[in-house]
PDB file of C-alpha atoms in Angstrom:
ATOM      1  CA  MET A  28       0.191   0.016  -0.016  1.00 44.00           C
ATOM      2  CA  ARG A  29       2.962   2.345   0.814  1.00 44.00           C
ATOM      3  CA  ILE A  30       4.499   1.796  -2.443  1.00 40.00           C
ATOM      4  CA  THR A  31       1.446   2.153  -4.514  1.00 39.00           C
ATOM      5  CA  ALA A  32       0.664   5.522  -2.559  1.00 37.00           C
ATOM      6  CA  LEU A  33       4.331   6.655  -3.422  1.00 33.00           C
ATOM      7  CA  LEU A  34       3.989   5.729  -7.058  1.00 33.00           C
ATOM      8  CA  PHE A  35       0.934   7.850  -7.281  1.00 33.00           C
ATOM      9  CA  ILE A  36       2.586  10.670  -5.792  1.00 31.00           C
ATOM     10  CA  VAL A  37       5.707  10.477  -8.187  1.00 35.00           C
ATOM     11  CA  VAL A  38       3.361  10.321 -11.276  1.00 35.00           C
ATOM     12  CA  GLY A  39       1.098  13.029 -10.060  1.00 40.00           C
ATOM     13  CA  SER A  40       4.178  15.210  -9.541  1.00 39.00           C
ATOM     14  CA  THR A  41       5.662  14.522 -12.815  1.00 41.00           C
ATOM     15  CA  ALA A  42       2.480  15.392 -14.609  1.00 43.00           C
ATOM     16  CA  ALA A  43       2.000  18.606 -12.767  1.00 46.00           C
ATOM     17  CA  ALA A  44       5.583  19.719 -13.805  1.00 45.00           C
ATOM     18  CA  ALA A  45       5.178  18.813 -17.328  1.00 46.00           C
ATOM     19  CA  PRO A  46       5.032  22.234 -19.510  1.00 45.00           C
ATOM     20  CA  ALA A  47       1.731  23.035 -20.806  1.00 44.00           C
ATOM     21  CA  VAL A  48       0.951  22.255 -24.555  1.00 42.00           C
ATOM     22  CA  THR A  49       0.048  25.466 -26.538  1.00 40.00           C
ATOM     23  CA  LYS A  50      -2.515  24.755 -29.463  1.00 40.00           C
ATOM     24  CA  PRO A  51      -1.754  26.327 -32.727  1.00 42.00           C
ATOM     25  CA  TYR A  52      -5.032  27.990 -33.194  1.00 42.00           C
ATOM     26  CA  PRO A  53      -6.569  28.783 -29.792  1.00 44.00           C
ATOM     27  CA  ARG A  54      -9.141  31.177 -30.975  1.00 50.00           C
ATOM     28  CA  PRO A  55     -12.129  30.238 -32.812  1.00 52.00           C
ATOM     29  CA  VAL A  56     -11.744  29.848 -36.647  1.00 62.00           C
ATOM     30  CA  PRO A  57     -14.467  31.347 -38.855  1.00 74.00           C
ATOM     31  CA  ALA A  58     -16.182  28.960 -41.047  1.00 79.00           C
ATOM     32  CA  LEU A  59     -14.878  30.230 -44.199  1.00 87.00           C
ATOM     33  CA  ASP A  60     -11.243  30.866 -42.895  1.00 89.00           C
ATOM     34  CA  PRO A  61      -8.619  29.005 -44.753  1.00 93.00           C
ATOM     35  CA  LEU A  62      -7.585  27.190 -41.552  1.00 90.00           C
ATOM     36  CA  ALA A  63     -10.987  25.788 -41.444  1.00 89.00           C
ATOM     37  CA  VAL A  64     -11.598  25.024 -45.122  1.00 92.00           C
ATOM     38  CA  ALA A  65      -8.175  23.679 -45.855  1.00 94.00           C
ATOM     39  CA  ASN A  66      -6.261  23.208 -42.592  1.00 92.00           C
ATOM     40  CA  ASP A  67      -3.584  20.802 -43.989  1.00 94.00           C
ATOM     41  CA  ASN A  68      -2.709  23.273 -46.851  1.00 96.00           C
ATOM     42  CA  TYR A  69      -1.901  26.292 -44.362  1.00 95.00           C
ATOM     43  CA  ARG A  70       0.533  26.724 -41.404  1.00 93.00           C
ATOM     44  CA  VAL A  71       0.581  29.843 -39.340  1.00 92.00           C
ATOM     45  CA  VAL A  72       4.141  31.395 -39.190  1.00 92.00           C
ATOM     46  CA  LEU A  73       3.481  34.681 -37.292  1.00 90.00           C
ATOM     47  CA  GLU A  74       0.316  36.170 -36.103  1.00 85.00           C
ATOM     48  CA  ASN A  75      -0.180  39.471 -33.948  1.00 82.00           C
ATOM     49  CA  ASP A  76      -2.916  42.239 -34.094  1.00 76.00           C
ATOM     50  CA  GLN A  77      -1.599  43.516 -37.331  1.00 81.00           C
ATOM     51  CA  VAL A  78      -0.983  40.716 -39.473  1.00 86.00           C
ATOM     52  CA  ARG A  79      -1.211  37.047 -39.999  1.00 90.00           C
ATOM     53  CA  VAL A  80       1.330  35.213 -42.030  1.00 94.00           C
ATOM     54  CA  LEU A  81       0.535  31.873 -43.764  1.00 95.00           C
ATOM     55  CA  GLU A  82       2.626  29.544 -45.309  1.00 96.00           C
ATOM     56  CA  HIS A  83       0.429  27.768 -48.113  1.00 97.00           C
ATOM     57  CA  THR A  84       1.157  24.590 -49.923  1.00 97.00           C
ATOM     58  CA  VAL A  85      -1.023  23.046 -52.606  1.00 97.00           C
ATOM     59  CA  ALA A  86       0.034  19.619 -53.999  1.00 96.00           C
ATOM     60  CA  VAL A  87      -0.215  18.971 -57.750  1.00 96.00           C
ATOM     61  CA  GLY A  88      -3.978  18.181 -58.380  1.00 95.00           C
ATOM     62  CA  GLY A  89      -4.826  19.549 -54.883  1.00 96.00           C
ATOM     63  CA  ALA A  90      -7.897  21.713 -54.477  1.00 96.00           C
ATOM     64  CA  GLU A  91      -9.645  23.846 -51.741  1.00 95.00           C
ATOM     65  CA  ALA A  92     -13.352  24.632 -51.256  1.00 94.00           C
ATOM     66  CA  THR A  93     -14.515  28.158 -51.269  1.00 92.00           C
ATOM     67  CA  HIS A  94     -12.672  30.154 -48.470  1.00 93.00           C
ATOM     68  CA  ARG A  95     -12.514  33.768 -47.549  1.00 89.00           C
ATOM     69  CA  MET A  96      -9.095  35.700 -48.019  1.00 90.00           C
ATOM     70  CA  PRO A  97      -8.752  39.624 -46.591  1.00 87.00           C
ATOM     71  CA  CYS A  98      -6.177  42.070 -48.433  1.00 85.00           C
ATOM     72  CA  ARG A  99      -2.774  40.282 -48.684  1.00 90.00           C
ATOM     73  CA  VAL A 100       0.570  40.224 -50.228  1.00 93.00           C
ATOM     74  CA  THR A 101       1.707  36.788 -51.701  1.00 95.00           C
ATOM     75  CA  TYR A 102       5.263  35.665 -52.299  1.00 95.00           C
ATOM     76  CA  ALA A 103       5.949  32.564 -54.483  1.00 95.00           C
ATOM     77  CA  MET A 104       8.346  30.126 -52.690  1.00 94.00           C
ATOM     78  CA  SER A 105       8.334  27.309 -55.275  1.00 92.00           C
ATOM     79  CA  PRO A 106      11.704  26.958 -56.770  1.00 90.00           C
ATOM     80  CA  GLN A 107       9.970  26.705 -60.021  1.00 88.00           C
ATOM     81  CA  GLY A 108       6.783  28.026 -61.626  1.00 89.00           C
ATOM     82  CA  TYR A 109       3.414  26.790 -60.823  1.00 95.00           C
ATOM     83  CA  LYS A 110      -0.178  27.156 -61.938  1.00 94.00           C
ATOM     84  CA  LEU A 111      -3.289  27.805 -59.894  1.00 95.00           C
ATOM     85  CA  VAL A 112      -7.112  27.884 -61.191  1.00 94.00           C
ATOM     86  CA  THR A 113      -9.231  29.874 -58.900  1.00 93.00           C
ATOM     87  CA  GLN A 114     -12.986  30.597 -58.925  1.00 90.00           C
ATOM     88  CA  ALA A 115     -14.969  33.316 -57.114  1.00 85.00           C
ATOM     89  CA  PRO A 116     -18.626  32.481 -55.939  1.00 84.00           C
ATOM     90  CA  ASN A 117     -20.705  33.325 -59.451  1.00 74.00           C
ATOM     91  CA  GLY A 118     -17.570  34.701 -60.569  1.00 75.00           C
ATOM     92  CA  PRO A 119     -15.024  34.171 -63.516  1.00 78.00           C
ATOM     93  CA  ARG A 120     -12.662  31.284 -63.404  1.00 85.00           C
ATOM     94  CA  ARG A 121      -9.073  32.497 -63.502  1.00 88.00           C
ATOM     95  CA  GLU A 122      -5.900  30.523 -64.454  1.00 90.00           C
ATOM     96  CA  THR A 123      -2.779  32.058 -63.145  1.00 90.00           C
ATOM     97  CA  VAL A 124       0.896  30.884 -63.619  1.00 92.00           C
ATOM     98  CA  ARG A 125       3.352  32.191 -60.931  1.00 93.00           C
ATOM     99  CA  GLN A 126       7.019  32.362 -61.114  1.00 92.00           C
ATOM    100  CA  ALA A 127       9.622  31.690 -58.341  1.00 91.00           C
ATOM    101  CA  ARG A 128      10.335  34.492 -56.256  1.00 91.00           C
ATOM    102  CA  GLU A 129       7.415  36.432 -57.684  1.00 92.00           C
ATOM    103  CA  GLY A 130       5.155  38.704 -55.291  1.00 92.00           C
ATOM    104  CA  TRP A 131       1.804  40.310 -55.702  1.00 90.00           C
ATOM    105  CA  TRP A 132      -1.022  42.156 -53.898  1.00 87.00           C
ATOM    106  CA  SER A 133      -4.573  40.929 -53.624  1.00 87.00           C
ATOM    107  CA  GLY A 134      -7.794  42.511 -52.318  1.00 82.00           C
ATOM    108  CA  ALA A 135     -10.389  40.961 -50.217  1.00 84.00           C
ATOM    109  CA  GLU A 136     -12.217  37.906 -51.815  1.00 86.00           C
ATOM    110  CA  GLU A 137     -13.957  34.596 -51.504  1.00 89.00           C
ATOM    111  CA  ILE A 138     -12.171  31.819 -53.800  1.00 92.00           C
ATOM    112  CA  ALA A 139     -11.948  28.260 -54.584  1.00 94.00           C
ATOM    113  CA  LEU A 140      -8.705  26.892 -56.039  1.00 96.00           C
ATOM    114  CA  LYS A 141      -7.095  23.993 -57.763  1.00 96.00           C
ATOM    115  CA  ASN A 142      -3.436  23.289 -58.587  1.00 96.00           C
ATOM    116  CA  ASN A 143      -3.810  21.858 -62.247  1.00 93.00           C
ATOM    117  CA  GLY A 144      -0.223  22.495 -63.040  1.00 93.00           C
ATOM    118  CA  ASN A 145       2.974  20.114 -62.712  1.00 94.00           C
ATOM    119  CA  ALA A 146       4.599  21.535 -59.799  1.00 95.00           C
ATOM    120  CA  VAL A 147       3.656  22.046 -55.935  1.00 96.00           C
ATOM    121  CA  ALA A 148       2.426  25.482 -55.266  1.00 97.00           C
ATOM    122  CA  ARG A 149       4.260  26.897 -52.098  1.00 96.00           C
ATOM    123  CA  GLU A 150       3.425  30.534 -51.051  1.00 97.00           C
ATOM    124  CA  LEU A 151       4.012  32.928 -48.230  1.00 96.00           C
ATOM    125  CA  ILE A 152       0.872  35.160 -47.513  1.00 96.00           C
ATOM    126  CA  VAL A 153       0.731  38.025 -45.316  1.00 94.00           C
ATOM    127  CA  GLU A 154      -2.617  39.115 -44.538  1.00 90.00           C
ATOM    128  CA  PHE A 155      -3.533  42.417 -43.154  1.00 85.00           C
ATOM    129  CA  LYS A 156      -5.775  42.716 -40.184  1.00 79.00           C
ATOM    130  CA  GLN A 157      -6.133  46.496 -39.970  1.00 68.00           C
ATOM    131  CA  PRO A 158      -7.662  48.625 -42.627  1.00 63.00           C
ATOM    132  CA  LEU A 159      -5.006  50.246 -44.803  1.00 61.00           C
ATOM    133  CA  PRO A 160      -4.977  54.051 -45.776  1.00 58.00           C
ATOM    134  CA  GLY A 161      -6.542  54.590 -49.052  1.00 56.00           C
ATOM    135  CA  ALA A 162      -7.404  50.960 -49.734  1.00 57.00           C
ATOM    136  CA  SER A 163     -11.306  50.968 -49.789  1.00 53.00           C
ATOM    137  CA  ASP A 164     -11.561  46.983 -50.348  1.00 57.00           C
ATOM    138  CA  CYS A 165      -9.603  46.098 -47.196  1.00 62.00           C
ATOM    139  CA  THR A 166     -10.951  44.921 -43.734  1.00 47.00           C
ATOM    140  CA  THR A 167     -10.147  42.537 -41.017  1.00 41.00           C
ATOM    141  CA  VAL A 168      -9.240  38.951 -41.428  1.00 40.00           C
ATOM    142  CA  GLY A 169     -12.235  36.785 -42.082  1.00 39.00           C
ATOM    143  CA  THR A 170     -14.775  39.469 -43.476  1.00 41.00           C
ATOM    144  CA  LEU A 171     -15.265  41.204 -46.796  1.00 44.00           C
ATOM    145  CA  ALA A 172     -15.143  44.925 -46.994  1.00 50.00           C
ATOM    146  CA  VAL A 173     -18.320  46.809 -47.719  1.00 56.00           C
ATOM    147  CA  LEU A 174     -17.964  49.557 -50.648  1.00 63.00           C
ATOM    148  CA  ALA A 175     -20.291  52.005 -51.612  1.00 70.00           C
ATOM    149  CA  VAL A 176     -19.376  54.565 -54.315  1.00 76.00           C
ATOM    150  CA  PRO A 177     -22.034  57.522 -55.009  1.00 81.00           C
ATOM    151  CA  PRO A 178     -22.279  59.044 -58.465  1.00 86.00           C
ATOM    152  CA  SER A 179     -20.283  61.959 -57.115  1.00 84.00           C
ATOM    153  CA  GLY A 180     -17.251  59.881 -56.201  1.00 82.00           C
ATOM    154  CA  LEU A 181     -16.851  58.810 -59.671  1.00 87.00           C
ATOM    155  CA  ALA A 182     -13.894  60.445 -61.513  1.00 91.00           C
ATOM    156  CA  TRP A 183     -14.733  60.459 -65.482  1.00 94.00           C
ATOM    157  CA  THR A 184     -11.996  60.974 -68.059  1.00 94.00           C
ATOM    158  CA  THR A 185     -12.469  61.324 -71.763  1.00 95.00           C
ATOM    159  CA  ASP A 186     -10.368  59.827 -74.553  1.00 94.00           C
ATOM    160  CA  ALA A 187      -9.982  62.884 -77.333  1.00 93.00           C
ATOM    161  CA  ALA A 188      -9.800  60.516 -80.204  1.00 92.00           C
ATOM    162  CA  THR A 189     -12.932  58.200 -79.665  1.00 93.00           C
ATOM    163  CA  LYS A 190     -14.913  60.585 -77.105  1.00 95.00           C
ATOM    164  CA  VAL A 191     -15.477  57.409 -75.089  1.00 96.00           C
ATOM    165  CA  THR A 192     -15.645  58.248 -71.286  1.00 96.00           C
ATOM    166  CA  ARG A 193     -14.570  56.193 -68.352  1.00 95.00           C
ATOM    167  CA  ALA A 194     -14.785  56.102 -64.751  1.00 93.00           C
ATOM    168  CA  THR A 195     -13.102  53.686 -62.198  1.00 89.00           C
ATOM    169  CA  VAL A 196     -15.551  52.138 -59.605  1.00 87.00           C
ATOM    170  CA  PHE A 197     -13.068  49.770 -57.982  1.00 80.00           C
ATOM    171  CA  GLY A 198     -10.039  48.024 -58.722  1.00 78.00           C
ATOM    172  CA  ASP A 199      -7.914  48.311 -61.790  1.00 82.00           C
ATOM    173  CA  ARG A 200      -8.230  46.615 -65.095  1.00 84.00           C
ATOM    174  CA  ALA A 201      -4.462  46.349 -65.412  1.00 82.00           C
ATOM    175  CA  ALA A 202      -3.819  45.145 -61.870  1.00 77.00           C
ATOM    176  CA  GLU A 203      -4.360  41.731 -60.183  1.00 70.00           C
ATOM    177  CA  GLY A 204      -7.782  41.478 -58.725  1.00 70.00           C
ATOM    178  CA  PRO A 205     -11.443  42.178 -59.536  1.00 76.00           C
ATOM    179  CA  PHE A 206     -12.396  45.559 -60.927  1.00 83.00           C
ATOM    180  CA  ALA A 207     -15.497  47.616 -62.163  1.00 88.00           C
ATOM    181  CA  GLN A 208     -15.531  50.394 -64.720  1.00 93.00           C
ATOM    182  CA  ARG A 209     -18.312  52.841 -65.986  1.00 95.00           C
ATOM    183  CA  ILE A 210     -18.040  53.394 -69.519  1.00 97.00           C
ATOM    184  CA  LYS A 211     -20.041  56.093 -71.715  1.00 97.00           C
ATOM    185  CA  VAL A 212     -19.800  55.924 -75.345  1.00 97.00           C
ATOM    186  CA  PRO A 213     -21.087  58.468 -77.900  1.00 97.00           C
ATOM    187  CA  ALA A 214     -23.742  58.381 -80.659  1.00 96.00           C
ATOM    188  CA  GLY A 215     -22.185  56.642 -83.495  1.00 96.00           C
ATOM    189  CA  TYR A 216     -19.367  54.828 -81.573  1.00 96.00           C
ATOM    190  CA  ARG A 217     -17.948  51.656 -82.988  1.00 94.00           C
ATOM    191  CA  SER A 218     -15.066  49.612 -81.166  1.00 92.00           C
ATOM    192  CA  GLY A 219     -14.090  47.340 -84.038  1.00 90.00           C
ATOM    193  CA  LEU A 220     -13.325  43.735 -83.596  1.00 91.00           C
ATOM    194  CA  ARG A 221     -11.284  42.777 -80.555  1.00 91.00           C
ATOM    195  CA  ALA A 222     -11.203  40.147 -77.691  1.00 92.00           C
ATOM    196  CA  PHE A 223      -9.938  39.940 -74.161  1.00 92.00           C
ATOM    197  CA  ASP A 224      -7.785  37.396 -72.444  1.00 89.00           C
ATOM    198  CA  ARG A 225     -10.205  36.930 -69.418  1.00 87.00           C
ATOM    199  CA  GLU A 226     -13.694  36.856 -69.102  1.00 88.00           C
ATOM    200  CA  LEU A 227     -15.732  39.999 -68.680  1.00 89.00           C
ATOM    201  CA  SER A 228     -19.397  41.001 -68.073  1.00 91.00           C
ATOM    202  CA  ALA A 229     -21.476  44.242 -68.624  1.00 93.00           C
ATOM    203  CA  THR A 230     -24.635  45.746 -67.462  1.00 94.00           C
ATOM    204  CA  VAL A 231     -26.141  48.517 -69.845  1.00 96.00           C
ATOM    205  CA  LEU A 232     -27.262  51.364 -67.575  1.00 96.00           C
ATOM    206  CA  ALA A 233     -28.648  53.939 -70.107  1.00 96.00           C
ATOM    207  CA  GLY A 234     -29.082  54.085 -74.141  1.00 97.00           C
ATOM    208  CA  GLU A 235     -28.808  51.164 -76.289  1.00 97.00           C
ATOM    209  CA  LEU A 236     -25.479  48.854 -76.884  1.00 96.00           C
ATOM    210  CA  LYS A 237     -25.112  46.769 -80.060  1.00 95.00           C
ATOM    211  CA  VAL A 238     -22.924  43.905 -80.033  1.00 94.00           C
ATOM    212  CA  SER A 239     -21.799  41.499 -82.719  1.00 92.00           C
ATOM    213  CA  PHE A 240     -19.358  38.436 -82.777  1.00 87.00           C
ATOM    214  CA  GLY A 241     -16.849  37.167 -85.196  1.00 73.00           C
ATOM    215  CA  ASP A 242     -18.026  38.062 -88.809  1.00 67.00           C
ATOM    216  CA  ALA A 243     -20.752  40.380 -87.668  1.00 62.00           C
ATOM    217  CA  SER A 244     -23.532  38.352 -88.941  1.00 67.00           C
ATOM    218  CA  THR A 245     -25.543  38.283 -85.729  1.00 79.00           C
ATOM    219  CA  VAL A 246     -26.089  41.553 -83.961  1.00 87.00           C
ATOM    220  CA  GLN A 247     -27.531  41.721 -80.357  1.00 91.00           C
ATOM    221  CA  THR A 248     -29.265  44.902 -79.391  1.00 94.00           C
ATOM    222  CA  LEU A 249     -28.934  45.300 -75.632  1.00 95.00           C
ATOM    223  CA  PRO A 250     -31.299  48.069 -74.094  1.00 96.00           C
ATOM    224  CA  ALA A 251     -30.882  49.566 -70.830  1.00 95.00           C
ATOM    225  CA  GLY A 252     -31.042  46.817 -68.069  1.00 94.00           C
ATOM    226  CA  ALA A 253     -29.636  44.039 -70.235  1.00 94.00           C
ATOM    227  CA  TYR A 254     -26.626  42.016 -69.094  1.00 93.00           C
ATOM    228  CA  LEU A 255     -23.867  40.419 -71.162  1.00 92.00           C
ATOM    229  CA  ARG A 256     -21.004  37.997 -70.424  1.00 90.00           C
ATOM    230  CA  ILE A 257     -18.235  37.341 -72.928  1.00 91.00           C
ATOM    231  CA  PRO A 258     -15.796  34.454 -72.308  1.00 90.00           C
ATOM    232  CA  ALA A 259     -12.104  34.956 -72.591  1.00 88.00           C
ATOM    233  CA  GLY A 260     -10.759  34.985 -76.209  1.00 90.00           C
ATOM    234  CA  VAL A 261     -14.443  35.547 -78.066  1.00 90.00           C
ATOM    235  CA  VAL A 262     -13.961  38.286 -80.790  1.00 91.00           C
ATOM    236  CA  PHE A 263     -16.608  40.592 -80.590  1.00 92.00           C
ATOM    237  CA  ASP A 264     -17.558  44.431 -81.998  1.00 92.00           C
ATOM    238  CA  GLU A 265     -19.630  46.716 -79.782  1.00 94.00           C
ATOM    239  CA  SER A 266     -21.521  49.760 -81.246  1.00 95.00           C
ATOM    240  CA  SER A 267     -24.070  52.421 -80.390  1.00 96.00           C
ATOM    241  CA  GLU A 268     -26.374  54.527 -82.571  1.00 95.00           C
ATOM    242  CA  ARG A 269     -27.474  56.559 -79.850  1.00 95.00           C
ATOM    243  CA  GLY A 270     -25.213  56.376 -77.215  1.00 96.00           C
ATOM    244  CA  ALA A 271     -24.909  54.369 -74.181  1.00 97.00           C
ATOM    245  CA  GLU A 272     -23.392  53.881 -70.649  1.00 97.00           C
ATOM    246  CA  TYR A 273     -22.669  50.593 -69.095  1.00 96.00           C
ATOM    247  CA  GLU A 274     -20.684  49.003 -66.258  1.00 95.00           C
ATOM    248  CA  LEU A 275     -18.004  46.630 -67.254  1.00 93.00           C
ATOM    249  CA  ARG A 276     -16.546  44.102 -64.622  1.00 89.00           C
ATOM    250  CA  GLY A 277     -13.945  41.600 -64.632  1.00 86.00           C
ATOM    251  CA  VAL A 278     -10.638  40.199 -62.958  1.00 80.00           C
ATOM    252  CA  GLY A 279      -7.441  41.899 -63.836  1.00 78.00           C
ATOM    253  CA  PRO A 280      -4.909  41.951 -65.317  1.00 82.00           C
ATOM    254  CA  MET A 281      -7.031  42.190 -68.425  1.00 86.00           C
ATOM    255  CA  THR A 282      -5.289  42.406 -71.852  1.00 87.00           C
ATOM    256  CA  VAL A 283      -7.176  43.680 -75.158  1.00 87.00           C
ATOM    257  CA  MET A 284      -6.560  41.325 -78.032  1.00 84.00           C
ATOM    258  CA  PRO A 285      -7.122  42.252 -81.707  1.00 76.00           C
ATOM    259  CA  GLY A 286      -9.892  40.523 -83.624  1.00 68.00           C
ATOM    260  CA  LYS A 287      -8.802  37.942 -86.219  1.00 62.00           C
TER     261      LYS A 287
END
């Protein structure tokens, strides 16, 4: 009995002296946070009240369901290039090739992704938790920003040659991430045949827009309120007899290609 009691005391003392185990993610993780959606692909390198730094690895053929990412800077750590396909809910499909040691900026978004290349994708992601000065599409980790732009907040510029007037709603067509532009075309406008390297969509706000595809044998007339989606690479021509205003949306960087 004395031996048994002594053993219990020794075991109890040893357990009490053992250091406490710190869980890697002691706080609750939001349902759409990447740590909840694809925990095996993400490792927290650093976290404080300003940033969260994640090491992100996606095996060849690996995929992640829709998750929510805040504004962030990403750096490609793979020794060779890799290719990721991303899909936003009800948005365009994007295929992006990244080179070793490449860095880029992304705004807040919800995305699903898949590695459909031949190399493992390995990235370092720095998420920003605090709103950044002048960055209207950034907010805290795990949420998306609310963006409201009144008509008075649009800055219009007019192309002297075509008389086409444009205003940026958000984003930048030449930069990485989603964007929206307001475009006003004058009466008698015609764009000529062209295509874009990424999918785009448009909503006619005023006037009437006409769109033809390829050989211009079929013309679609789009009155105010009409919606148009054009896949990447589709050659089209737009014109307006009376003038029109529409909103163009897509994911940059987007490049105009001449029609064939």
